Tab-separated table of C-alpha atoms and ligand atoms in Angstrom:
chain	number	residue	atom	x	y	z
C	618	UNK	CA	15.367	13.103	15.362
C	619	UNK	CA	12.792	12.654	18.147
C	620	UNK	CA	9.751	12.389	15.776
C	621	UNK	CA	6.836	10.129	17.714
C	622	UNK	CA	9.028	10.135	20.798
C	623	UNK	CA	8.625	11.390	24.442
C	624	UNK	CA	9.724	15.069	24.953
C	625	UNK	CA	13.540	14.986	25.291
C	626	UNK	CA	14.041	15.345	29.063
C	627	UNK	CA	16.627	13.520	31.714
C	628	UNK	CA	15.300	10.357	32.671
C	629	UNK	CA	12.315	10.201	29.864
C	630	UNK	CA	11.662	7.296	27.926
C	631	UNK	CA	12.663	6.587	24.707
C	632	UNK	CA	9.681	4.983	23.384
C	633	UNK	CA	6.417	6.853	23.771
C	634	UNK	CA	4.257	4.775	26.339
C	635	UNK	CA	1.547	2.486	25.378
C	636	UNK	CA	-1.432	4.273	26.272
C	637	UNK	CA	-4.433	1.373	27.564
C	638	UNK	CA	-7.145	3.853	28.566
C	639	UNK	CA	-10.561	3.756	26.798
C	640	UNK	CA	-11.386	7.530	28.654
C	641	UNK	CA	-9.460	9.826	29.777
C	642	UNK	CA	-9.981	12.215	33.293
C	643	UNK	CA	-12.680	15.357	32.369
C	644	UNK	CA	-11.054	18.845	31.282
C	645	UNK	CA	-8.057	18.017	29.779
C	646	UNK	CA	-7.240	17.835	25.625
C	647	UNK	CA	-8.110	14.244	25.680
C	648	UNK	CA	-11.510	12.954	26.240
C	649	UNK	CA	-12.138	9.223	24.872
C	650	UNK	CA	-10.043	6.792	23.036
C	651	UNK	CA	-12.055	6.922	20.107
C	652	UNK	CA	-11.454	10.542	19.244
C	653	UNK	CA	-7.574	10.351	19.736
C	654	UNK	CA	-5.205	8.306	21.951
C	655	UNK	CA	-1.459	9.583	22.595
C	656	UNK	CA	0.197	6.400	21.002
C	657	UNK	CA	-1.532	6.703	17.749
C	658	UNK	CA	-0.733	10.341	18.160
C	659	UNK	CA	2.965	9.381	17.812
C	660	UNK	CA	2.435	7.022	14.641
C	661	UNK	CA	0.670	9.982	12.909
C	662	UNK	CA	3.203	11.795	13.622
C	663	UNK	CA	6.047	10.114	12.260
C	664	UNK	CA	3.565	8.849	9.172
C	665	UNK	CA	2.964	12.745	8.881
C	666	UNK	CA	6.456	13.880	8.856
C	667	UNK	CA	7.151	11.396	6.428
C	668	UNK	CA	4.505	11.873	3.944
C	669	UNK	CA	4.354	15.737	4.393
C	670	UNK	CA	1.001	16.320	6.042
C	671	UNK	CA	-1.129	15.552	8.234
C	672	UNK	CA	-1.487	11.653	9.740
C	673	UNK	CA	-5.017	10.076	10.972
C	674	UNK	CA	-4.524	6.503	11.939
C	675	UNK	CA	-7.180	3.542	11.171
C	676	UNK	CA	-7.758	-0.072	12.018
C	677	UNK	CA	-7.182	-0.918	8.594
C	678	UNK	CA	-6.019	-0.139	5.294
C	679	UNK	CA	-9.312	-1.009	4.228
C	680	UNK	CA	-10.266	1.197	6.893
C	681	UNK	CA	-8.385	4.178	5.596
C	682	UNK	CA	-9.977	3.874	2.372
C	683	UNK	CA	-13.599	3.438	3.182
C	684	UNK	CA	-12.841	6.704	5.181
C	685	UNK	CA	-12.117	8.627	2.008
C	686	UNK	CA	-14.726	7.667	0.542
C	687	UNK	CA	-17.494	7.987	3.081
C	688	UNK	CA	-16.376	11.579	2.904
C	689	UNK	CA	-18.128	11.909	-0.603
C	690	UNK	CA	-21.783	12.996	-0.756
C	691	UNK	CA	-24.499	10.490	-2.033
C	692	UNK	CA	-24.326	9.947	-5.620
C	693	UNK	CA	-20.933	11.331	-6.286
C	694	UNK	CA	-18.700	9.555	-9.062
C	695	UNK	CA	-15.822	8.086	-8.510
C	696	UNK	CA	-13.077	7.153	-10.715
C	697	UNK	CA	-10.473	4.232	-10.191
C	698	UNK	CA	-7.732	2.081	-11.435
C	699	UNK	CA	-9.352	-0.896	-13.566
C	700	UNK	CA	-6.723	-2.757	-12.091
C	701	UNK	CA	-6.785	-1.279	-8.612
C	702	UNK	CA	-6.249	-3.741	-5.260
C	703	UNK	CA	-9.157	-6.114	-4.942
C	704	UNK	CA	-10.650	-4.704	-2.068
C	705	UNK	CA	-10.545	-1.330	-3.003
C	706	UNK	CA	-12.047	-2.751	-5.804
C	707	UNK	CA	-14.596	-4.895	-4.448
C	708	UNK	CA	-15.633	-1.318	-1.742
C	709	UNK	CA	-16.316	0.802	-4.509
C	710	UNK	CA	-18.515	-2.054	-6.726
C	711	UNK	CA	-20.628	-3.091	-3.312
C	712	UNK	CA	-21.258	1.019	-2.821
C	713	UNK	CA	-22.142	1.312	-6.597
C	714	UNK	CA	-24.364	-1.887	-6.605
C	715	UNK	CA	-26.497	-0.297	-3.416
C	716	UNK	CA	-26.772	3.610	-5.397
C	717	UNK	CA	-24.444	5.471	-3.159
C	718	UNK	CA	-21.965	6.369	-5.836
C	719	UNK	CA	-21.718	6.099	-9.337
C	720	UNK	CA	-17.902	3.982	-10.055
C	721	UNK	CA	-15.810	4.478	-13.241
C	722	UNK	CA	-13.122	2.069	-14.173
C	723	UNK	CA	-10.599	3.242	-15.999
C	724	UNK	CA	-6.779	2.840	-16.911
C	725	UNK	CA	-5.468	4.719	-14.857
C	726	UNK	CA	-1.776	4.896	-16.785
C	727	UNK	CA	-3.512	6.752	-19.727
C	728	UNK	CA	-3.931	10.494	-18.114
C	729	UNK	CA	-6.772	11.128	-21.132
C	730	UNK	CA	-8.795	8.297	-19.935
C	731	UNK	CA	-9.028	9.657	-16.679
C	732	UNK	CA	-9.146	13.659	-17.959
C	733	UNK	CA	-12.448	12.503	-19.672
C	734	UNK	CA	-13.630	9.991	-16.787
C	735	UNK	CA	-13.222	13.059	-13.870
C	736	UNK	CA	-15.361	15.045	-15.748
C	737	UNK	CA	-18.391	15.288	-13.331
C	738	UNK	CA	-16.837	13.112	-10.033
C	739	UNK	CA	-15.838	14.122	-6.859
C	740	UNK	CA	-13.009	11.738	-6.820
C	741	UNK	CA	-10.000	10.044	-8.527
C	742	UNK	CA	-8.566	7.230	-6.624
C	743	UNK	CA	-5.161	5.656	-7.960
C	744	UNK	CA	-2.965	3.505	-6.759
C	745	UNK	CA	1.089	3.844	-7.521
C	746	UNK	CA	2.341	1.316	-8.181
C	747	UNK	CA	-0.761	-0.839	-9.027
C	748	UNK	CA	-1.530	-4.548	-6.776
C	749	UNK	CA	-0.290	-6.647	-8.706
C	750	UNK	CA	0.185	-5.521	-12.085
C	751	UNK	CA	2.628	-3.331	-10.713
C	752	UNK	CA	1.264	-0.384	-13.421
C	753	UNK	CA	2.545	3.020	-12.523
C	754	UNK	CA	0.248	6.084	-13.518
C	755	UNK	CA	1.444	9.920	-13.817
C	756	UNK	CA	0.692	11.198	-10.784
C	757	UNK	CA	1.670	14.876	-10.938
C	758	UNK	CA	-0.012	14.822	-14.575
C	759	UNK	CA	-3.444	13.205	-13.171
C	760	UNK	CA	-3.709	15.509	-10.256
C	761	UNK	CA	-3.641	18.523	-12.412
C	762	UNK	CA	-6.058	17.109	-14.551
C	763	UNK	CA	-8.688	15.555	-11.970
C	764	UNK	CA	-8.391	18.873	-10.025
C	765	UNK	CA	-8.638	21.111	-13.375
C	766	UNK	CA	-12.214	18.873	-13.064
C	767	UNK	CA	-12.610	19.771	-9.886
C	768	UNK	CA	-12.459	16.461	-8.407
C	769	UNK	CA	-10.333	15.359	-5.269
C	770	UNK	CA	-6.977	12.915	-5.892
C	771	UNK	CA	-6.547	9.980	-3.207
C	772	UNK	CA	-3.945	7.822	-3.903
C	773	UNK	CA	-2.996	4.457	-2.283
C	774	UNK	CA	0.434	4.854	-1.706
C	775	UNK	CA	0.614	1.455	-0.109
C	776	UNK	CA	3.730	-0.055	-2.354
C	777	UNK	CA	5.805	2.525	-2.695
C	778	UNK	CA	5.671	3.883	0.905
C	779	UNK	CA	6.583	7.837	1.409
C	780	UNK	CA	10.227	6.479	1.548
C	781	UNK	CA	9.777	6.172	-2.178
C	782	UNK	CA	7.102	7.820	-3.546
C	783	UNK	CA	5.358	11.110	-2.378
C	784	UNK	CA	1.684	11.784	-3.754
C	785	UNK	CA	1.163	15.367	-1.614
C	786	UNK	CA	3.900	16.712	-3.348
C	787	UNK	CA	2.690	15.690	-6.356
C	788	UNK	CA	-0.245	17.324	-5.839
C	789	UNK	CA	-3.049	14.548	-4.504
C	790	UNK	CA	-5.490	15.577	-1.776
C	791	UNK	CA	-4.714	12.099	0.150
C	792	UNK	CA	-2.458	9.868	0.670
C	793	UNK	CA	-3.319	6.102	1.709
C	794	UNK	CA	-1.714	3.912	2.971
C	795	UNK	CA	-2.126	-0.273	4.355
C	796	UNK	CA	0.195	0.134	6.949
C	797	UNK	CA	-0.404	-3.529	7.554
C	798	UNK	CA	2.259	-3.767	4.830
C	799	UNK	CA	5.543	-2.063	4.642
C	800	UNK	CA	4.642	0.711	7.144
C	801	UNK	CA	4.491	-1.817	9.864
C	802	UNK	CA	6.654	-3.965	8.384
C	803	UNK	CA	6.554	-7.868	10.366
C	804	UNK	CA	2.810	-9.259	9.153
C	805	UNK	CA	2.021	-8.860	12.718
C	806	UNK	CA	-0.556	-5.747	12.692
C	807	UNK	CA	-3.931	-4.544	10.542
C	808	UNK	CA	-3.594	-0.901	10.238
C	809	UNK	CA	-4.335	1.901	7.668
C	810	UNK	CA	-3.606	5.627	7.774
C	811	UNK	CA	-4.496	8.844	5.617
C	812	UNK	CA	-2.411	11.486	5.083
C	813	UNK	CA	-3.254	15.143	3.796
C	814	UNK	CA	-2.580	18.622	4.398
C	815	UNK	CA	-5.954	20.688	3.925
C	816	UNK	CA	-7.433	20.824	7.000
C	817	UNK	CA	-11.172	20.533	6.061
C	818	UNK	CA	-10.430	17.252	4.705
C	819	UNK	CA	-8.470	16.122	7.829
C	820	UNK	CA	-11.843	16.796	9.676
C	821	UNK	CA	-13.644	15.338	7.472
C	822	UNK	CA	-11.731	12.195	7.552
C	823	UNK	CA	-11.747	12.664	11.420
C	824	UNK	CA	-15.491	12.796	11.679
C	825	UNK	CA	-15.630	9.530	9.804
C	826	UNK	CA	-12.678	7.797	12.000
C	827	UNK	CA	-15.083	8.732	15.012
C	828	UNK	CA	-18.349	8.102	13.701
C	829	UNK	CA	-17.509	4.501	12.303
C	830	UNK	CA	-15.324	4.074	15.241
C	831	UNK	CA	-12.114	2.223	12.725
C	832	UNK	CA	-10.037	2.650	15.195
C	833	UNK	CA	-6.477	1.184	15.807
C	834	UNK	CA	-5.373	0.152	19.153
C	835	UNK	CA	-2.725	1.809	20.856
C	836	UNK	CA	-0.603	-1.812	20.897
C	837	UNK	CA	-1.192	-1.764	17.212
C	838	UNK	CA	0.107	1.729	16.758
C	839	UNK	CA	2.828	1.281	19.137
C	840	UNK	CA	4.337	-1.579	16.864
C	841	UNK	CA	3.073	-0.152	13.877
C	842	UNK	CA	5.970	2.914	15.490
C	843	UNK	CA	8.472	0.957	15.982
C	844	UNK	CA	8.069	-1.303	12.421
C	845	UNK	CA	8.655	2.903	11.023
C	846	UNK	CA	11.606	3.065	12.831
C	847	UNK	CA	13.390	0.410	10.696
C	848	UNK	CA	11.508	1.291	7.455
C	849	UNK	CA	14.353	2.944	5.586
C	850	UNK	CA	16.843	-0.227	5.919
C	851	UNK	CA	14.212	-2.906	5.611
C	852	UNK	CA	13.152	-1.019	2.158
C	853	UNK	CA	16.934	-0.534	1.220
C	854	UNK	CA	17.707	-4.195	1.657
C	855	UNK	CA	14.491	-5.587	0.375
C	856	UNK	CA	14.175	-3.035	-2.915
C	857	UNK	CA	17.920	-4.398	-3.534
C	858	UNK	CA	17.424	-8.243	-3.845
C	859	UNK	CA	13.820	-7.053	-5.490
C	860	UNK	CA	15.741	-5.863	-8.740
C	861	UNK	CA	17.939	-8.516	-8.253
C	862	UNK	CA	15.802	-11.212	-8.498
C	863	UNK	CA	14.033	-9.058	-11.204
C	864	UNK	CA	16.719	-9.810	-13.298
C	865	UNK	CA	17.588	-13.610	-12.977
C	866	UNK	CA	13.549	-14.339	-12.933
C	867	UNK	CA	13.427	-12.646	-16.389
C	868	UNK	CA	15.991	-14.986	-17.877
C	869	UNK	CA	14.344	-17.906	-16.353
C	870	UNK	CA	13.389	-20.237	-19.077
C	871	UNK	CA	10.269	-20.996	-17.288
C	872	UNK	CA	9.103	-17.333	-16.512
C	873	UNK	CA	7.664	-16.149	-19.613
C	874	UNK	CA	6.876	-12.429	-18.102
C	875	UNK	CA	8.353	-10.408	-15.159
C	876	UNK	CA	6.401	-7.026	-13.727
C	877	UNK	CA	8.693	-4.980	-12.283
C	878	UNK	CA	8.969	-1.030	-13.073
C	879	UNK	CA	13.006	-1.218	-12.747
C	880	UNK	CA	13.314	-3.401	-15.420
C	881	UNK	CA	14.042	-1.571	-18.375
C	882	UNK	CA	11.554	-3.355	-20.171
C	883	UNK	CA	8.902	-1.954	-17.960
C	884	UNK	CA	6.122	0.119	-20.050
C	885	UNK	CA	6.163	2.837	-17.046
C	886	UNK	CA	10.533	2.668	-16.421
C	887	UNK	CA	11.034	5.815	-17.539
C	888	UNK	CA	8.178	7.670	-15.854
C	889	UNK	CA	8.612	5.716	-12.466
C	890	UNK	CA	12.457	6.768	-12.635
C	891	UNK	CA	11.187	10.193	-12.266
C	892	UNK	CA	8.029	9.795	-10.410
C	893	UNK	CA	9.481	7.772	-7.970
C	894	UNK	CA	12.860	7.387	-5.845
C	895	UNK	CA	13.035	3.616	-6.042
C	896	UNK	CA	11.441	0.564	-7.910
C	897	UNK	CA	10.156	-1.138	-4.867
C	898	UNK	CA	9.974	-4.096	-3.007
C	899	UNK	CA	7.232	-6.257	-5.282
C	900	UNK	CA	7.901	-7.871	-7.797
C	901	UNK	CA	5.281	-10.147	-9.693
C	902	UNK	CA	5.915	-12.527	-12.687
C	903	UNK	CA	4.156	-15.196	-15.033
C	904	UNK	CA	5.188	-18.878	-14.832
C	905	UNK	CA	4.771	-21.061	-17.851
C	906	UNK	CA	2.157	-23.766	-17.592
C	907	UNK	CA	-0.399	-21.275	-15.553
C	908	UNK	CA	-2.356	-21.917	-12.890
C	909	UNK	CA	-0.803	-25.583	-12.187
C	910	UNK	CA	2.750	-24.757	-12.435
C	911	UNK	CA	2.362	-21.469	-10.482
C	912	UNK	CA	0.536	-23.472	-7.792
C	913	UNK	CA	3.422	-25.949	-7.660
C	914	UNK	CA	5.855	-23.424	-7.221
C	915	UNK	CA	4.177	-22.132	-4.096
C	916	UNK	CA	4.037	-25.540	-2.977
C	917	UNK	CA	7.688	-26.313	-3.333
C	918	UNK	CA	9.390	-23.101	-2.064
C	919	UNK	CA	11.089	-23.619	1.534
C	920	UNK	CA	12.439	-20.340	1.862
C	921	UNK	CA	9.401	-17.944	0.878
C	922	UNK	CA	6.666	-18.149	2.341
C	923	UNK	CA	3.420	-18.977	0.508
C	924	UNK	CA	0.980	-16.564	2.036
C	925	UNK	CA	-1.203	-13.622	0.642
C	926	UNK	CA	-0.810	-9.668	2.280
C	927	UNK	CA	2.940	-8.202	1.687
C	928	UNK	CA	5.704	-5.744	3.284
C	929	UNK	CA	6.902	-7.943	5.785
C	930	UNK	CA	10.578	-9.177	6.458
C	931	UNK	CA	9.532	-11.908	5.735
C	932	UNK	CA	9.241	-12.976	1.478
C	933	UNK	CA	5.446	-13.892	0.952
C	934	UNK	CA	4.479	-15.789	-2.546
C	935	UNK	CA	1.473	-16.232	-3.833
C	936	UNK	CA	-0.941	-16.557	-6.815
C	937	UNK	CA	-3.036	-13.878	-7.017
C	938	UNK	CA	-5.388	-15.333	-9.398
C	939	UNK	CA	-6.724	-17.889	-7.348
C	940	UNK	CA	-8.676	-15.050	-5.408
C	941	UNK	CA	-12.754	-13.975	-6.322
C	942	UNK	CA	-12.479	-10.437	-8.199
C	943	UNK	CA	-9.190	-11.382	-9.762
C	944	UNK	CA	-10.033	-13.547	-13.203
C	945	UNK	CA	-8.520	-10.592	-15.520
C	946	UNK	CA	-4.974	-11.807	-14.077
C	947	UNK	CA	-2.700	-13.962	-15.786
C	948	UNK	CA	-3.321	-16.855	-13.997
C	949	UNK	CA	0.081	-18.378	-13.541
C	950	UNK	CA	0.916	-14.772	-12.561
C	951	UNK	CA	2.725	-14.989	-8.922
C	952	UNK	CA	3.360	-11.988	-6.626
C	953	UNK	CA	6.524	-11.754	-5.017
C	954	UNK	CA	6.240	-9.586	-1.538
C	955	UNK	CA	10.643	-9.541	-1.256
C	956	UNK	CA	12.076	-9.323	2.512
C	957	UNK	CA	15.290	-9.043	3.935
C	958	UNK	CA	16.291	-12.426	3.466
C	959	UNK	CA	19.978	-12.847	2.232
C	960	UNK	CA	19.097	-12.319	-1.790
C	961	UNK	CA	20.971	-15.453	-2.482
C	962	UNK	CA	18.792	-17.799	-0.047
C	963	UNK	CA	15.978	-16.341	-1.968
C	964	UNK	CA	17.439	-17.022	-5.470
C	965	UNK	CA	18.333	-21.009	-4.703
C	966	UNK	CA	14.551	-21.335	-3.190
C	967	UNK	CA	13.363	-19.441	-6.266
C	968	UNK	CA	14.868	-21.369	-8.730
C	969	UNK	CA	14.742	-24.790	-7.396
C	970	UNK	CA	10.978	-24.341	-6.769
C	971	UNK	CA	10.725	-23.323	-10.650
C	972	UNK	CA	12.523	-26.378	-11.577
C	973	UNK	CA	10.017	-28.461	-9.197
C	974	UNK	CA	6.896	-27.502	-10.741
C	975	UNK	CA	8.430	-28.321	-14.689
C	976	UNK	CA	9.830	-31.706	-13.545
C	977	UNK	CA	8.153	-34.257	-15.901
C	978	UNK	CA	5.733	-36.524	-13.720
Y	1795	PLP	C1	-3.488	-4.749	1.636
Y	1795	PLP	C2	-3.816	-3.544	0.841
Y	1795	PLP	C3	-4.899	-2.728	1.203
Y	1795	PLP	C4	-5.835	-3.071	2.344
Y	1795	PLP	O1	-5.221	-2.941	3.583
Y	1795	PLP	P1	-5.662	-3.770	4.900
Y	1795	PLP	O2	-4.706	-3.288	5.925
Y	1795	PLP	O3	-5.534	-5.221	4.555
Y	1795	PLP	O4	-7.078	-3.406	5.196
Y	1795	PLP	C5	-5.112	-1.580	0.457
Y	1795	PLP	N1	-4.335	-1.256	-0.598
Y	1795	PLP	C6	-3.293	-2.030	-0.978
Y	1795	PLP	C7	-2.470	-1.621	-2.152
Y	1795	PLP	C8	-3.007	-3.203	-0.273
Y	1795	PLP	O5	-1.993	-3.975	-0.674
């Protein structure tokens, strides 16, 4: 499939062409690389296919989601996962704190909660699954009942990529996306990207990518295309030793509670086997002896890397609780971003930094 790729003539390229021009000549479709560039054309593109809709590319994740938001009039409520990702979070507190939209928390795994919350707002954000609780909310359910409302569905689809999870055909108004994280795929690029299929919205969101001027580059893009072009075998290998690990870490004497919607145990397994065509590459988990003995074990790994962000090939660790905004978590709770790593590297780095941080003394 040629998707984000040069037309398929004799002697083309294979990769599109990294386009470095901030204007481009008068008269022709493209003006100035703020309103559109050719190599982020060929991201969205691919992101668009994927997804099934329409792609708009942004510097950020965080990007993408302000975006969405700044499409909402003055005043408008909004209604969001209690336990949504910390700077989605900390957005929608520092708009509510300054009057330019009213914020409801909810939990966004009850449907009712959120029925009774979208009475009145203009738009439900969730996020499937949740960072880091890894919580997994109804999305087919929720749409029909925020839109029943009246109010617009984003989701942040950042976790589950479109690989696994689709929200559009589920019936949300946006999909978002951190393409920082698995999209990209090597921790080596910020970039965010909405996806939707009405085409008011897509100008809407448009408007705001030009007037705030969140725009990728088109080096960013371009390896942002070619993480994409791996996606499907970095998520295959990586989702494996994810439920893998799953497993041993939940009869690890020291882990006293594993989040992970493939585990049968999960309170959102059986919804997430039909929401969703995968459980994903994250997998967070509570060590005995909080905050310490979680530190430890990011000290002693050798293997994983003890980092925040996620969705690289690369397995990040890291203790989510020792970040502003997140007291409500566990606080020996780690998140585990998985990579491609051979599972059993992981596994003997794992365990022996488990054992490390119980040692006596
Ligand atoms: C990282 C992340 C974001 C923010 O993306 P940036 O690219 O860092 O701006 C948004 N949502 C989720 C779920 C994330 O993990």
């Amino acid at each position: 499939m040629g998707a984000g790729r040069p037309p398929r003539q004799a002697g083309a390229p294979v990769n599109p062409p990294v386009v470095l021009s901030s204007t481009f000549r008068a008269d022709g479709p493209l003006s100035y690389s703020r309103e559109g560039n050719p190599t982020w054309a060929a991201f969205e593109e691919v992101v668009g296919l994927l997804e099934g809709g329409r792609a708009l590319a942004f510097a950020s994740g965080m990007a993408a989601i302000a975006a969405v938001v700044e499409t909402l009039p003055a005043g408008a409520a909004v209604v969001a996962p209690a336990d949504a990702y910390s700077g989605t979070r900390r957005l929608l507190a520092d708009l509510a704190s300054r009057g330019r939209l009213r914020l409801h928390l909810v939990d966004v795994t009850e449907v009712k909660l959120v029925a009774e919350a979208a009475d009145g707002a203009a738009l439900v954000w969730l996020e499937s699954p949740t960072n880091p609780l890894m919580r997994v909310p109804d999305l087919a359910a929720t749409c029909q009942a925020a839109h029943e409302r009246g109010a617009l569905v984003a989701v942040d689809n950042t976790f589950a990529t479109p690989l696994l999870q689709k929200p559009l055909d589920l019936g949300a108004d946006v999909s978002v996306h951190s393409a920082t994280k698995l999209l990209a795929g090597h921790s080596e690029v910020l970039m965010g990207v909405t996806v939707c299929r009405q085409e008011d919205l897509l100008d809407r969101l448009r408007t705001r990518r030009s007037l705030h001027g969140a725009v990728p580059g088109p080096m960013e893009a371009f390896m942002a295309l070619q993480g994409l072009r791996t996606l499907a075998l970095r998520m295959e290998r990586a989702q494996s030793s994810a439920g893998e690990l799953a497993r041993r870490l939940e009869s690890h004497p020291v882990v006293s509670e594993v989040l992970y919607p493939g585990l049968a145990g999960h309170p959102d397994h059986d919804l997430c086997r039909r929401q969703m065509s995968g459980f994903g590459t994250m997998v967070s988990f509570v060590v005995a002896g909080g905050a310490v003995a979680a530190d430890a074990v990011c000290g002693a790994v050798q293997v994983c890397t003890p980092a925040t962000s996620l969705g690289g090939v690369e397995t990040l660790i890291e203790r989510r609780g020792r970040w502003e905004g997140e007291e409500h978590l566990p606080p020996g709770l780690l998140r585990l971003s998985v990579g491609i790593e051979h599972v059993e590297d992981l596994w003997d780095d794992l365990a022996r930094a488990l054992e490390a941080a119980h040692r006596p003394g």
